[in-house]
Each structure stands twice: as C-alpha cells, then as structure tokens.
XYZ file of C-alpha atoms in Angstrom:
725
model
C 40.606 125.635 306.316
C 37.066 124.739 305.432
C 34.571 127.474 306.406
C 31.054 126.099 306.993
C 27.963 128.290 307.128
C 24.371 127.309 307.783
C 21.102 128.924 306.963
C 18.910 126.466 308.884
C 18.078 126.674 312.584
C 16.950 123.638 314.518
C 15.408 123.651 317.921
C 16.495 121.170 320.579
C 13.154 119.445 320.294
C 13.537 118.940 316.577
C 17.110 117.709 316.961
C 16.021 115.147 319.537
C 13.244 113.934 317.224
C 15.513 113.559 314.278
C 18.134 111.658 316.251
C 15.497 109.288 317.720
C 14.187 108.572 314.224
C 17.741 107.924 313.019
C 18.417 105.443 315.797
C 15.629 103.177 314.500
C 17.152 102.894 311.032
C 19.530 100.322 309.735
C 21.991 102.926 308.566
C 24.581 100.674 307.048
C 24.320 99.515 303.501
C 26.524 96.546 304.397
C 24.299 93.794 305.785
C 27.263 92.025 307.224
C 27.572 94.834 309.756
C 24.134 93.973 311.078
C 25.235 90.322 311.310
C 28.244 91.251 313.330
C 26.309 93.486 315.667
C 23.716 90.799 316.299
C 26.499 88.415 317.033
C 27.765 90.538 319.855
C 30.869 91.880 318.110
C 31.858 95.495 318.727
C 30.506 98.257 316.538
C 32.652 99.703 313.785
C 35.042 102.354 315.012
C 36.235 103.694 311.665
C 39.289 103.177 309.536
C 42.829 104.552 309.607
C 43.440 107.799 307.741
C 45.329 105.994 305.016
C 42.326 103.802 304.193
C 40.138 106.881 303.660
C 42.709 108.328 301.265
C 42.964 105.087 299.271
C 39.184 104.690 299.177
C 38.788 108.262 297.936
C 41.178 107.622 295.056
C 39.370 104.414 294.113
C 36.007 106.131 294.236
C 37.353 108.962 292.134
C 38.130 106.446 289.338
C 34.865 104.502 289.435
C 32.239 107.119 290.284
C 29.285 107.833 288.034
C 29.702 110.977 285.967
C 26.555 112.994 285.291
C 25.615 115.356 282.541
C 26.514 119.014 283.223
C 22.944 120.089 283.861
C 22.575 117.408 286.584
C 25.879 117.938 288.330
C 25.367 118.707 292.013
C 28.930 118.240 293.300
C 32.119 118.808 291.363
C 34.923 116.283 291.679
C 38.510 117.104 290.939
C 40.822 115.082 288.748
C 43.838 115.100 291.025
C 44.310 112.019 293.196
C 45.189 112.319 296.888
C 48.623 111.275 298.001
C 48.678 108.003 299.910
C 51.413 106.474 302.076
C 53.278 103.563 300.456
C 53.295 101.531 303.665
C 49.489 101.619 303.807
C 49.065 99.507 300.693
C 49.013 96.133 302.435
C 46.402 93.486 301.619
C 44.112 94.276 304.529
C 44.126 98.011 303.973
C 43.585 97.542 300.252
C 40.545 95.314 300.845
C 39.100 97.786 303.312
C 39.602 100.642 300.900
C 37.840 98.836 298.060
C 34.928 97.868 300.299
C 34.498 101.453 301.466
C 34.735 102.838 297.961
C 32.291 100.289 296.577
C 29.796 101.034 299.354
C 30.061 104.761 298.668
C 29.526 104.069 294.927
C 26.312 102.173 295.579
C 24.878 105.143 297.504
C 26.499 107.945 295.501
C 23.137 109.582 294.601
C 21.843 109.387 298.184
C 25.053 110.658 299.730
C 25.202 113.595 297.317
C 21.554 114.424 298.122
C 22.307 114.352 301.875
C 25.257 116.733 301.446
C 23.032 119.149 299.501
C 20.138 118.856 301.926
C 22.370 119.456 304.934
C 23.788 122.618 303.247
C 27.388 121.408 303.308
C 27.239 122.022 299.562
C 27.369 124.673 298.214
C 27.620 126.711 301.364
C 31.144 125.621 302.254
C 34.335 126.392 300.441
C 35.566 122.867 299.681
C 38.319 122.092 297.138
C 37.045 119.884 294.359
C 39.755 117.256 294.853
C 38.376 116.599 298.398
C 34.844 115.809 297.238
C 35.610 112.103 296.862
C 37.090 112.019 300.316
C 33.955 113.664 301.766
C 31.702 111.055 300.094
C 33.552 108.011 301.429
C 33.948 109.505 304.908
C 30.249 110.432 305.022
C 29.267 106.876 304.210
C 31.456 105.572 307.031
C 30.149 108.320 309.364
C 26.531 107.253 308.935
C 27.552 103.576 309.033
C 28.887 104.257 312.543
C 25.584 105.942 313.433
C 27.396 109.285 313.553
C 29.567 108.163 316.478
C 33.119 109.440 316.904
C 35.958 107.515 315.261
C 38.496 105.704 317.355
C 41.972 107.048 316.750
C 45.068 104.904 317.323
C 48.073 106.423 319.001
C 50.411 104.658 316.555
C 48.737 106.067 313.516
C 50.137 109.080 311.729
C 47.293 111.550 311.077
C 46.735 112.923 307.591
C 45.771 116.633 307.368
C 43.100 116.199 304.656
C 41.329 113.457 306.602
C 41.373 115.444 309.832
C 39.976 118.469 308.062
C 37.073 116.597 306.482
C 36.302 114.755 309.711
C 35.987 118.087 311.599
C 33.648 119.378 308.923
C 31.331 116.319 309.145
C 31.298 116.443 312.952
C 30.206 120.082 312.830
C 27.258 119.109 310.585
C 26.387 115.970 312.520
C 22.778 116.860 313.421
C 21.999 118.266 310.004
C 23.365 115.190 308.292
C 21.252 112.902 310.538
C 18.140 114.908 309.754
C 18.812 114.840 306.018
C 19.259 111.094 306.130
C 15.919 110.661 307.979
C 14.111 112.768 305.407
C 15.685 110.697 302.622
C 14.354 107.516 304.239
C 10.859 108.954 304.555
C 10.923 110.150 300.960
C 11.678 106.651 299.636
C 9.422 104.990 302.241
C 12.302 102.745 303.237
C 13.422 101.380 306.609
C 17.001 102.185 305.746
C 19.057 103.406 302.831
C 19.895 99.751 302.167
C 16.313 99.209 301.057
C 16.632 101.961 298.474
C 19.126 99.867 296.498
C 17.922 97.807 293.494
C 16.582 94.377 294.397
C 19.338 92.564 292.548
C 22.001 94.427 294.568
C 20.167 93.737 297.817
C 19.916 89.993 297.041
C 23.560 89.966 296.137
C 24.556 91.531 299.432
C 22.255 89.220 301.362
C 23.981 86.185 299.836
C 27.396 87.761 300.519
C 26.575 87.973 304.226
C 25.699 84.264 304.540
C 27.776 82.602 301.797
C 29.998 79.861 303.296
C 33.793 80.184 303.170
C 35.774 77.818 300.951
C 39.392 76.951 301.684
C 41.652 74.391 299.967
C 44.232 72.277 301.755
C 47.907 72.732 300.862
C 48.805 69.066 300.731
C 52.486 69.917 300.230
C 52.534 71.099 303.842
C 49.870 69.037 305.571
C 47.539 66.097 304.916
C 43.740 66.357 305.111
C 43.684 64.052 308.131
C 46.113 66.314 309.972
C 43.938 69.355 309.157
C 40.846 67.607 310.513
C 42.701 66.694 313.696
C 44.050 70.242 314.168
C 40.607 71.785 313.652
C 39.058 69.291 316.062
C 41.566 70.285 318.723
C 40.443 73.912 318.293
C 36.817 72.965 318.807
C 35.677 72.625 315.165
C 33.392 69.663 314.486
C 33.109 67.952 311.103
C 29.582 67.955 309.708
C 27.944 67.186 306.358
C 26.589 70.730 305.801
C 27.445 74.064 307.395
C 24.212 75.806 306.402
C 22.236 77.474 309.162
C 24.786 76.430 311.816
C 26.242 79.055 314.106
C 28.696 76.719 315.855
C 32.356 76.043 315.053
C 31.936 73.467 312.306
C 33.352 72.545 308.892
C 32.508 70.202 306.058
C 34.306 68.617 303.079
C 33.225 69.738 299.652
C 31.555 67.116 297.456
C 33.237 68.128 294.200
C 36.801 68.736 295.428
C 38.240 66.393 298.022
C 40.809 68.932 299.237
C 38.345 71.841 299.803
C 36.751 72.569 303.227
C 33.647 74.664 303.892
C 33.179 76.940 306.939
C 30.258 79.145 308.026
C 30.783 82.804 307.005
C 30.796 84.173 310.561
C 34.022 82.249 311.405
C 36.322 84.101 308.981
C 37.962 86.396 311.497
C 38.563 83.520 313.905
C 40.016 81.296 311.175
C 42.411 83.961 309.909
C 44.073 84.003 313.348
C 44.954 80.290 313.492
C 48.246 78.826 312.314
C 46.680 76.744 309.549
C 45.932 79.926 307.578
C 48.919 81.931 308.722
C 51.286 79.189 307.514
C 49.541 78.707 304.141
C 48.259 75.257 305.051
C 44.685 76.362 304.402
C 43.926 79.049 301.766
C 40.648 80.845 301.283
C 39.438 80.959 297.684
C 36.208 80.875 295.739
C 35.086 77.386 294.858
C 34.825 78.092 291.164
C 38.615 78.317 290.902
C 39.052 74.985 292.727
C 36.602 73.423 290.279
C 38.696 74.704 287.386
C 42.043 73.341 288.597
C 40.534 69.974 289.538
C 39.123 69.713 285.982
C 42.600 70.289 284.598
C 44.094 67.692 286.979
C 41.602 65.056 285.721
C 42.875 65.545 282.133
C 46.618 65.344 282.859
C 49.182 62.606 282.353
C 52.273 62.441 284.556
C 54.492 64.639 282.384
C 51.981 66.998 280.714
C 52.591 70.753 281.037
C 49.858 73.317 281.682
C 49.341 76.827 280.374
C 47.250 79.117 282.548
C 45.680 82.265 281.083
C 44.217 85.169 283.094
C 44.752 83.418 286.381
C 43.577 86.372 288.496
C 44.470 85.198 291.998
C 47.906 83.721 292.453
C 46.344 81.248 294.825
C 44.785 79.596 291.773
C 48.248 79.046 290.301
C 49.454 77.725 293.651
C 46.541 75.304 293.882
C 47.289 73.963 290.434
C 50.937 73.545 291.402
C 50.029 71.671 294.615
C 47.743 69.251 292.712
C 50.561 68.396 290.271
C 53.289 68.247 292.876
C 53.809 64.483 292.356
C 53.954 64.800 288.584
C 56.755 66.076 286.350
C 54.403 68.777 284.960
C 55.399 72.401 284.612
C 52.917 75.246 284.891
C 53.304 78.266 282.612
C 51.524 81.428 283.673
C 51.169 84.163 281.066
C 50.050 87.773 281.268
C 52.216 89.024 284.125
C 52.854 92.543 282.821
C 55.395 93.771 285.339
C 58.575 91.929 286.157
C 58.825 93.879 289.394
C 56.274 91.459 290.863
C 58.460 88.418 290.206
C 60.410 88.446 293.513
C 57.212 88.779 295.566
C 55.547 85.972 293.561
C 58.517 83.657 293.945
C 58.577 84.398 297.664
C 54.882 83.566 297.917
C 55.251 80.338 295.963
C 58.236 79.322 298.083
C 56.249 79.831 301.289
C 53.452 77.640 299.869
C 55.796 74.885 298.644
C 55.260 75.427 294.897
C 58.229 74.476 292.691
C 56.984 73.892 289.156
C 55.750 77.394 288.124
C 57.266 79.478 285.324
C 56.033 83.065 284.699
C 55.697 84.419 281.144
C 55.491 88.165 280.764
C 53.931 88.128 277.303
C 50.248 88.643 276.784
C 48.486 85.433 275.787
C 47.450 86.634 272.377
C 51.090 87.552 271.647
C 52.377 84.071 272.369
C 52.905 81.940 269.251
C 51.228 78.548 269.214
C 54.577 76.977 268.180
C 56.576 78.590 271.043
C 59.361 76.188 271.886
C 58.763 76.601 275.626
C 55.209 75.273 275.307
C 55.767 72.176 273.208
C 54.832 69.864 276.131
C 51.699 71.824 277.044
C 48.778 69.450 276.807
C 46.074 71.327 278.730
C 45.228 75.036 278.678
C 43.289 76.585 281.551
C 41.468 79.712 280.350
C 39.951 81.950 283.055
C 38.827 84.893 280.937
C 37.807 88.260 282.302
C 34.074 88.266 282.620
C 31.266 90.321 284.066
C 31.303 88.216 287.255
C 27.600 88.724 287.873
C 27.489 85.299 289.507
C 29.698 86.498 292.342
C 28.199 87.652 295.625
C 31.199 89.627 296.861
C 32.354 92.001 294.099
C 35.330 93.348 296.033
C 36.871 89.884 296.494
C 36.224 89.207 292.817
C 37.938 92.413 291.701
C 40.928 91.964 294.039
C 41.483 88.281 293.407
C 40.280 87.553 289.896
C 40.018 90.810 287.967
C 41.987 94.010 287.528
C 39.228 96.147 285.991
C 37.792 98.191 288.842
C 35.337 99.688 286.386
C 33.239 96.563 286.792
C 32.308 97.766 290.264
C 29.909 100.176 288.496
C 28.087 97.190 286.996
C 28.002 95.412 290.329
C 26.568 98.510 292.035
C 23.709 98.548 289.506
C 23.093 94.799 289.451
C 23.921 94.275 285.762
C 26.303 94.923 282.897
C 25.623 97.277 280.049
C 25.191 95.807 276.544
C 28.228 97.627 275.223
C 30.558 96.388 277.930
C 29.141 92.849 277.690
C 29.856 92.822 273.962
C 33.435 93.878 274.558
C 33.971 91.120 277.128
C 32.431 88.489 274.872
C 34.682 89.454 271.987
C 37.804 89.205 274.209
C 36.738 85.818 275.501
C 36.114 84.502 271.971
C 39.568 85.722 270.795
C 41.339 84.041 273.698
C 39.490 80.755 273.278
C 40.141 80.527 269.569
C 43.818 81.343 270.137
C 44.068 78.558 272.726
C 42.610 76.125 270.206
C 45.475 76.951 267.782
C 48.127 75.315 270.003
C 48.676 72.121 268.010
C 50.333 70.184 270.822
C 47.531 70.911 273.296
C 44.919 68.200 273.681
C 42.357 69.962 275.955
C 41.158 73.416 276.905
C 39.274 74.145 280.164
C 37.122 77.296 279.964
C 35.751 78.688 283.231
C 33.884 81.911 284.165
C 31.974 83.335 287.124
C 29.279 84.803 284.892
C 25.572 84.045 284.623
C 25.219 85.463 281.105
C 24.883 82.752 278.359
C 26.649 85.097 275.969
C 29.909 84.759 277.980
C 29.512 81.038 278.577
C 28.011 78.527 276.125
C 27.680 81.240 273.484
C 31.483 81.745 273.335
C 32.227 78.020 273.418
C 29.753 77.038 270.688
C 30.890 79.816 268.431
C 34.546 78.815 268.825
C 33.753 75.164 268.076
C 31.717 76.115 265.029
C 34.351 78.337 263.501
C 37.514 76.456 264.499
C 40.203 76.106 261.839
C 40.022 72.631 260.229
C 42.918 73.343 257.890
C 45.674 72.556 260.362
C 46.938 68.981 260.519
C 45.434 68.168 263.888
C 42.195 66.665 265.049
C 39.400 69.177 265.717
C 38.117 69.989 269.201
C 34.823 68.652 270.486
C 32.734 69.305 273.586
C 33.351 66.757 276.354
C 31.242 65.945 279.364
C 32.230 67.396 282.735
C 35.085 65.595 284.494
C 33.761 66.636 287.894
C 31.294 64.548 289.916
C 27.635 65.550 289.637
C 26.318 65.468 293.193
C 22.627 66.334 292.761
C 19.761 65.987 290.362
C 19.928 69.707 289.731
C 23.564 69.504 288.673
C 22.773 66.574 286.411
C 19.942 68.575 284.806
C 22.134 71.637 284.324
C 24.843 69.493 282.702
C 22.744 67.666 280.122
C 24.337 69.693 277.325
C 27.861 68.757 278.520
C 28.408 72.085 280.324
C 29.020 72.196 284.072
C 26.941 74.955 285.698
C 26.375 76.161 289.258
C 23.796 78.834 289.752
C 24.282 81.532 292.425
C 22.726 80.275 295.647
C 23.037 80.496 299.392
C 25.901 78.017 299.408
C 27.988 78.973 296.374
C 28.677 81.623 293.730
C 27.767 81.098 290.111
C 30.155 79.092 287.925
C 30.301 77.904 284.328
C 32.849 75.310 283.171
C 33.407 73.715 279.816
C 35.958 71.098 278.728
C 37.061 70.871 275.112
C 39.170 67.917 273.976
C 40.578 66.897 270.643
C 39.067 63.977 268.808
C 41.287 60.915 268.819
C 43.236 60.283 265.604
C 42.777 56.564 264.750
C 46.189 56.462 263.121
C 47.845 57.408 266.403
C 46.296 54.653 268.484
C 48.672 53.613 271.224
C 48.916 49.962 272.266
C 49.307 48.732 275.794
C 52.876 47.708 275.058
C 53.710 51.211 273.940
C 52.253 52.707 277.117
C 54.174 50.296 279.332
C 57.361 50.849 277.333
C 57.121 54.617 277.770
C 56.525 54.186 281.488
C 59.547 51.858 281.794
C 61.712 54.256 279.837
C 60.885 57.024 282.303
C 61.693 54.846 285.307
C 58.140 54.644 286.524
C 58.053 50.840 286.698
C 61.177 50.127 288.710
C 61.294 46.480 289.832
C 58.566 45.362 287.434
C 59.642 43.037 284.608
C 57.976 43.849 281.312
C 57.602 41.846 278.160
C 57.893 38.454 279.825
C 56.813 35.875 277.272
C 54.985 32.700 278.036
C 56.735 29.350 277.851
C 55.042 28.509 274.602
C 56.233 31.775 273.047
C 59.750 31.067 274.358
C 59.804 27.687 272.561
C 58.652 29.276 269.344
C 61.223 32.035 269.479
C 64.255 30.240 270.950
C 65.516 29.178 267.493
C 65.259 32.738 266.236
C 67.217 34.449 269.029
C 70.720 35.465 267.828
C 72.850 34.441 270.803
C 76.159 35.371 269.242
C 75.279 38.935 268.243
C 76.971 41.550 270.357
C 74.560 43.974 272.125
C 74.488 47.539 271.021
C 73.574 49.004 274.372
C 72.876 48.091 277.990
C 69.268 47.348 277.375
C 70.048 44.931 274.495
C 72.746 43.294 276.633
C 70.219 42.505 279.357
C 67.694 41.173 276.839
C 70.395 38.936 275.263
C 71.394 37.495 278.634
C 67.757 36.730 279.411
C 67.373 34.999 276.014
C 70.518 32.896 276.595
C 69.295 31.895 280.027
C 65.901 30.817 278.669
C 67.588 28.885 275.861
C 69.828 27.018 278.263
C 66.817 26.210 280.401
C 64.993 24.758 277.419
C 68.068 22.696 276.321
C 68.552 21.407 279.839
C 64.973 20.247 280.069
C 65.300 18.517 276.712
C 68.580 16.812 277.689
C 67.005 15.631 280.887
C 64.223 13.874 279.008
C 66.718 12.244 276.604
C 68.819 10.966 279.483
C 65.859 9.254 281.060
C 65.009 7.580 277.752
C 68.535 6.236 276.950
C 69.899 5.234 280.308
C 68.076 1.909 280.226
C 70.706 0.545 277.830
C 73.770 2.215 279.330
C 75.841 1.040 282.311
C 75.206 2.981 285.425
C 78.128 5.197 286.522
C 78.901 6.827 289.763
C 78.036 10.516 289.611
C 79.736 13.241 291.523
C 79.115 16.880 291.801
C 81.657 19.635 291.417
C 83.115 20.702 294.707
C 81.620 17.682 296.594
C 83.301 14.476 297.868
C 80.066 12.585 298.531
C 78.919 9.897 296.096
C 75.564 8.320 295.371
C 76.226 4.607 295.819
C 74.928 1.958 293.432
C 72.589 -0.473 295.194
C 72.529 -4.246 294.545
C 70.339 -5.472 291.717
C 66.975 -6.181 293.355
C 65.159 -7.950 290.479
C 65.639 -11.481 291.896
C 63.202 -10.758 294.638
C 59.615 -11.262 293.483
C 58.305 -8.713 295.928
C 60.215 -5.844 294.488
C 57.879 -3.193 293.073
C 57.059 -3.496 289.401
C 58.608 -0.174 288.503
C 62.014 -1.629 289.491
C 61.539 -4.712 287.277
C 60.860 -2.863 284.077
C 64.485 -1.754 283.524
C 67.921 -3.112 284.132
C 68.539 -0.427 286.718
C 66.062 0.814 289.320
C 64.206 3.838 287.964
C 64.337 5.691 291.327
C 68.068 5.557 291.114
C 68.062 6.862 287.549
C 65.753 9.660 288.480
C 67.992 10.617 291.360
C 71.081 10.385 289.219
C 69.588 12.882 286.819
C 69.122 15.418 289.548
C 72.670 15.268 290.862
C 74.579 15.348 287.603
C 77.006 18.213 287.252
C 75.754 21.551 286.053
C 77.080 22.744 282.677
C 80.064 25.006 283.038
C 78.441 27.936 281.257
C 75.516 28.130 283.669
C 76.146 30.872 286.212
C 74.014 31.187 289.307
C 73.605 34.456 291.095
C 73.792 32.753 294.527
C 76.537 30.541 295.887
C 75.378 26.862 295.952
C 74.817 25.320 299.372
C 75.169 21.627 299.812
C 73.007 19.713 302.278
C 73.446 15.954 302.815
C 70.371 14.224 304.303
C 70.526 11.009 306.346
C 69.537 7.692 304.744
C 65.866 7.273 304.027
C 63.957 4.012 303.956
C 61.349 3.376 301.329
C 58.024 4.015 303.008
C 56.337 0.707 302.359
C 53.350 0.069 304.500
C 53.198 -3.717 304.271
C 53.460 -6.215 307.153
C 56.714 -6.916 308.947
C 57.175 -10.118 306.958
C 57.007 -8.334 303.692
C 59.468 -5.695 304.800
C 62.024 -8.344 305.735
C 62.008 -9.690 302.191
C 62.823 -6.355 300.581
C 66.517 -5.615 300.344
C 67.652 -2.640 302.290
C 68.262 0.280 300.001
C 69.817 3.491 301.250
C 69.462 6.634 299.171
C 71.534 9.750 299.836
C 69.856 12.913 298.679
C 71.906 15.951 298.029
C 70.275 19.416 297.720
C 72.271 22.170 295.996
C 70.832 25.678 296.124
C 67.277 25.942 294.953
C 67.654 23.268 292.197
C 67.032 19.925 293.887
C 63.616 18.364 293.540
C 62.746 15.405 295.766
C 61.054 12.445 294.136
C 57.382 12.889 293.835
C 56.475 9.613 295.446
C 58.113 10.325 298.768
C 55.939 11.629 301.612
C 58.168 14.648 302.259
C 56.999 17.796 300.387
C 58.602 18.323 297.024
C 60.855 21.330 296.554
C 60.133 22.849 293.173
C 62.384 25.272 291.389
C 61.179 28.308 289.496
C 61.092 27.505 285.845
C 60.982 23.724 286.324
C 58.605 21.785 284.157
C 55.339 20.745 285.764
C 54.765 17.221 287.009
C 53.099 16.097 283.790
C 56.455 16.262 282.012
C 57.896 13.424 284.162
C 58.195 9.898 282.600
C 54.873 8.276 282.007
C 55.681 5.267 284.110
C 55.934 7.435 287.148
C 52.675 9.078 286.455
C 50.858 5.822 285.914
C 52.275 4.332 289.124
C 52.223 6.979 291.857
C 52.408 4.132 294.410
C 54.299 1.327 292.672
C 54.504 -0.875 295.713
C 50.786 -1.653 295.585
C-alpha cells in the first residue's frame, strides 16, 4: 500500500479559497475539451483502467530525461502489464492522447507533485511514477471530480491504488496547481505552453475533417443523397459553420469535408461503419491522386512508407478499373497479413500485394516489379505541418519519439539531419528503378531541408551512367485552386501551408525525360490497345478507297494465313479486291453493251424475268437518251443491277427478293404527249441491300455501303438528269 504523510495544514477557509480560484481556470491542456463543453456535451468522466496502463507505458518511453542533479522524480524501467483485449483502436488512440498531454506538461505536473508533498513524502515504487503523472493530468482535466467506473470493466490494482492516493491529496493538488498558475501569470496551464504548441492545438480543435469516398462500394451521388437524408446540407465551405454540413474538396473529387465538431456523430453512421467513407488527412489523398494522374491502364505502382493502410486502400480504389497492381513494401511482420487482407476485403480492394522486405533492400531489377511505372514515396518526416500529432503518429509514423518534438514545437537539428539523410537515400534508391517512369515524393513537413532540399539534391546527383533517361522536375498534376497555390507552385513544387482548413503538405513529381528514339506513333498506341482487347467492336487500320486501289495489286490473295489475325486481314483484302473488280466490270459492261444483242437476264433462285421492251426509236417524242443507242439505256442500266452475282461472293445475310409492281415513266407532259409514248413496263427486283434504284426516278435511291458515288455513273446520265425535257 502507498502510505501518504503531510506536513502542511490548511484551514477550511484556505481550502475554499483555493478551490474557488481553481474553478475559474481552464484546467485542461486540450482545447478541444473546452469546445466540447461549450457545445453542451458532457464533461469528461475519465478513462478505463486499461487506458491508464497503456498511457503510462507510452509516457515511460517518450518522457524527457533530466540530468541527475535536476531529477525530482525517479522513473522505473519496468513497463506495467496491460491487458491484450484493451489494445483496440479506440483505446490505443486515447492512450496516446493522454500520454502526449502528460508529456507536454511533464515539468508542471512534476512540480505540482513536489509542491503538494506527494513526493518525496510517500513511499511510491518507481515503476508507478509514470502512472501517477498520466492519472494526475486526467484528474486535473476533470477538475478533480471523481471518475465514473463502469460495472463491466475489470479493475486493475495499480490504477485503483494510485487513484486513491490522488483523491486523498485532492485539495493540496488543487492548491499547488493554483500557485503554479499565479507563478507563471497564466489563466491556465495551457497558456504556459510554448506559443507554437498552443497554435498547433488551436488549429487541431477547429481543423475540418477530410474523408474519401470508397467508390467500389458507393457512388458520390449516393453519398450525397444519404447524407442529405440524415440532415447534412451540401455547401461550398464548412468554415465557421456549426450546422450539419459538408463540402466537396477542390483538389480531389472523391474527398468530402466536414466541420470538426461532427466527428463523433459521423462515426456512428453506416457510411463510416461500412467503409464507404474513410477519414484521412488530405495530404495522403493528394498523393494518391497525383499517382493516378500519371498512370496508364496497366501500370503497376510501388508504395514506400505508406503509414496508414487507408492510403493503400485509397490507391487501390482509384485504380480499381485498371489492370494495375499495387506493391506495398516495408511490412516487417507477416503476422499482420491476415488482418490486412481482412481489412482490404471489407473495403473492396483486390489488387494489393504486400512485400516484407525493406525498401532499400529491394533490388531495382526485382522481377516482381518490372511493370512498376510509378513509385509513391511517403518518407518518414518531422511532421511539423500536422496539427494533430497523435493521429500523425498512429496513422503515418511508427516513431513515437517524435512526440517529444511535437510537445516542444520543433525538431532538434540532430534528429532533422537523420531524417533528411533517410529521405535522400530512399529517393535516390527509387530513381534507380530503370522501368519506373515517375516518382511522387510527399511529406507533411514544413522544413525546406526535408522537402525541396532533398529533391534538388537527388536530381543533382542522380546517376547518369545507366542506360535510361534522367529524371526531371515536373509541374504539379493537381489543380491549383487559388492565387496563393499558384504562387507557392511557381518552382514546380506543390505546397500547402498549415492553416485553419488544412495541414501542411509538400508534393513533388519527378518524371523521366522522353527518349526521342522511343517515340510511339498513334498506330502503335491503337495496336497495343486492340491487342489488349480494349477496343472491342472498333475496326482499326481501315484504309481509304484511294489507298485500297493503290494496294490491291500488292495484296497476296493466295498466301495462306499464319494465324487468326492474318486470316481475317486476308479475307478483308479479298473482299475489297472483289469489290474493286466488280465496280470495274460494271463500267466495262455499260461501255460495250451498245454493240451486243440484249439478252434476258435472270437471277439465281428467281423465276422472274426482266422483259425486253419494243424498240421505241421510231417515235420522235421518245427522250433523246433512248435514241443514242440501239437499246434503251434505262434498260441497260437496270440489266446491270440484276445480273447474277459471282459465285465466290458470299454474303453474311440471306438475300431477300422483293418484286415491285410496274412503274410508269413519270413524264409530266400533256395528255396528248403521253398518248404518243409507248407504254413501257419495268420490273424492279431488290435483292438484299444491293439494289440501287435509277437516279432519275422520284422514289428515293437505295445506296449500298461501299457503292461508288453518283459521279461514277455514265456521263450521259449525269448530263441529262431529266432526259424528257
């Protein structure tokens, strides 16, 4: 048991004064708590015992160590035992938030413990010191109110013991906190923090929420409709709006923006429970959309230091309609594979392959990565452009030691140098993959050393000895939506500064220079697409009629095809050749039939005949076009259309024969003139789509695909469109 002794005596009047002073303070270092309270939500009631244990272990690993002469409280090296079932996502996030808050106020909390005589007057094991620190922060955050205990929760002895100790020193702790505030002339302990930390937390409390739409499960229109049914209205901007609203991001069409105070409400709707909407920082959405803009249909992607698995899932969703495969490297433990596959299955991701090797250990000529054309590099960085360090650590980074830098508002020179060197090594290694054509480099840092400094150095010292084109800096592939963004991107880097609407982001696109010797023609592109079955139903390589005439004598009709594709091409060539010969024969027939006797013509499979009319030349009123030849030219023209089809011509459709009734010549003269013209009956027979009616009849002509235009008809017909005049 912990035995507490006290050497200070307080009168009831003094106790009342201290408590009244304490009530006027903003005791929580988390500004979001004040937001919740002002919104009418219930006060904090504490955490489960398991969260305190986890937070104590985290704090033990990230706390500031002081020199021996300045040590006030000794911390043990042994971690506290935590329950395995307590390590769910929600409990883990709460534990990190509590540990980080205690870290920011470590000096103040230690001073309060000394001033209240808990140390060194009590016999406390060193390994419980971290637990006392995190529980003291939560105790003052609850304004020293009792913690709510759940009946379903299993109590932990160490937590119960420390809680009893703090409750017994409640008044002394409140008085020590008030004296600390007066000493620093601050309204609350929050105002004792460095200004950079305070600004960071202020942004975190108001920063909008970003969520991308899982288009494999639901369309954007369906999301809008579902949100509208729940009372959410679509607006252009969510800033300074306390209602239930949302907006569509300007850079990423599948990203929605919500006010920060709606997070708890949104997490309880089916859209988020069913992975149809996924919360994630906007910088990661910008990165995957940049990669998507650089991809062809079958290009693979290599993702390095992905951080959140939601980033991988988003990349997979964007390439769902492609044949691309996504390789993710750096997964150290294979024990996570079943959980990751289960997550990706729930989200509808199918094209992800996990590599367990570290990126720097993967050879640039690895046979698995020969189709990788774009590399997405999300290196570990200081993350000083992020407003919520806990979310950054949990989702994008594994190094909890960076919480120290966040708590101080900056990164030390030594640690920054280490990070820059790691980033440079990864970028130069990515540029060694000879098959890759682009590298997307993205960070959440505001330090130039981690951003343009790394990129420019890698471009300057890239290896020009390999037989590939060098990399160059390319302009952003994302839309620039404001004058400020245009100004920040003048040097071809995409930047977003930390603001009230977004975290900081830096993005650079490196692409290889085009090799002139590898220029690809339009025909090559279309041929590749046809070979992959992407142009089904579209006929490629169709030559013009002039080209067909030039090439018809060169087409080897008798050569046997070597494959199915050649067979089809040969059949097409034969068909075109027959069409050309038929047209030529038709012209020759019209030219020679003036000296040949007219014969009755029949068609195969038909018993009907075109009868030969009497010779009409004795009548002076017969049209001139019938006097020019021994036989009437209309009859010759008609005979040409009904002659039998060559035996080798095969039609895909069965011919259909239609016999039309007799038709009188449509002369418009007087009745006397009509009586002098011999009656001529013409029977027109239409077979399939071939028959073409004479051009000089009033009925519309029926043209056949591939037939020569009207100008190819005999010149006499063209010169006399109305020969009876």
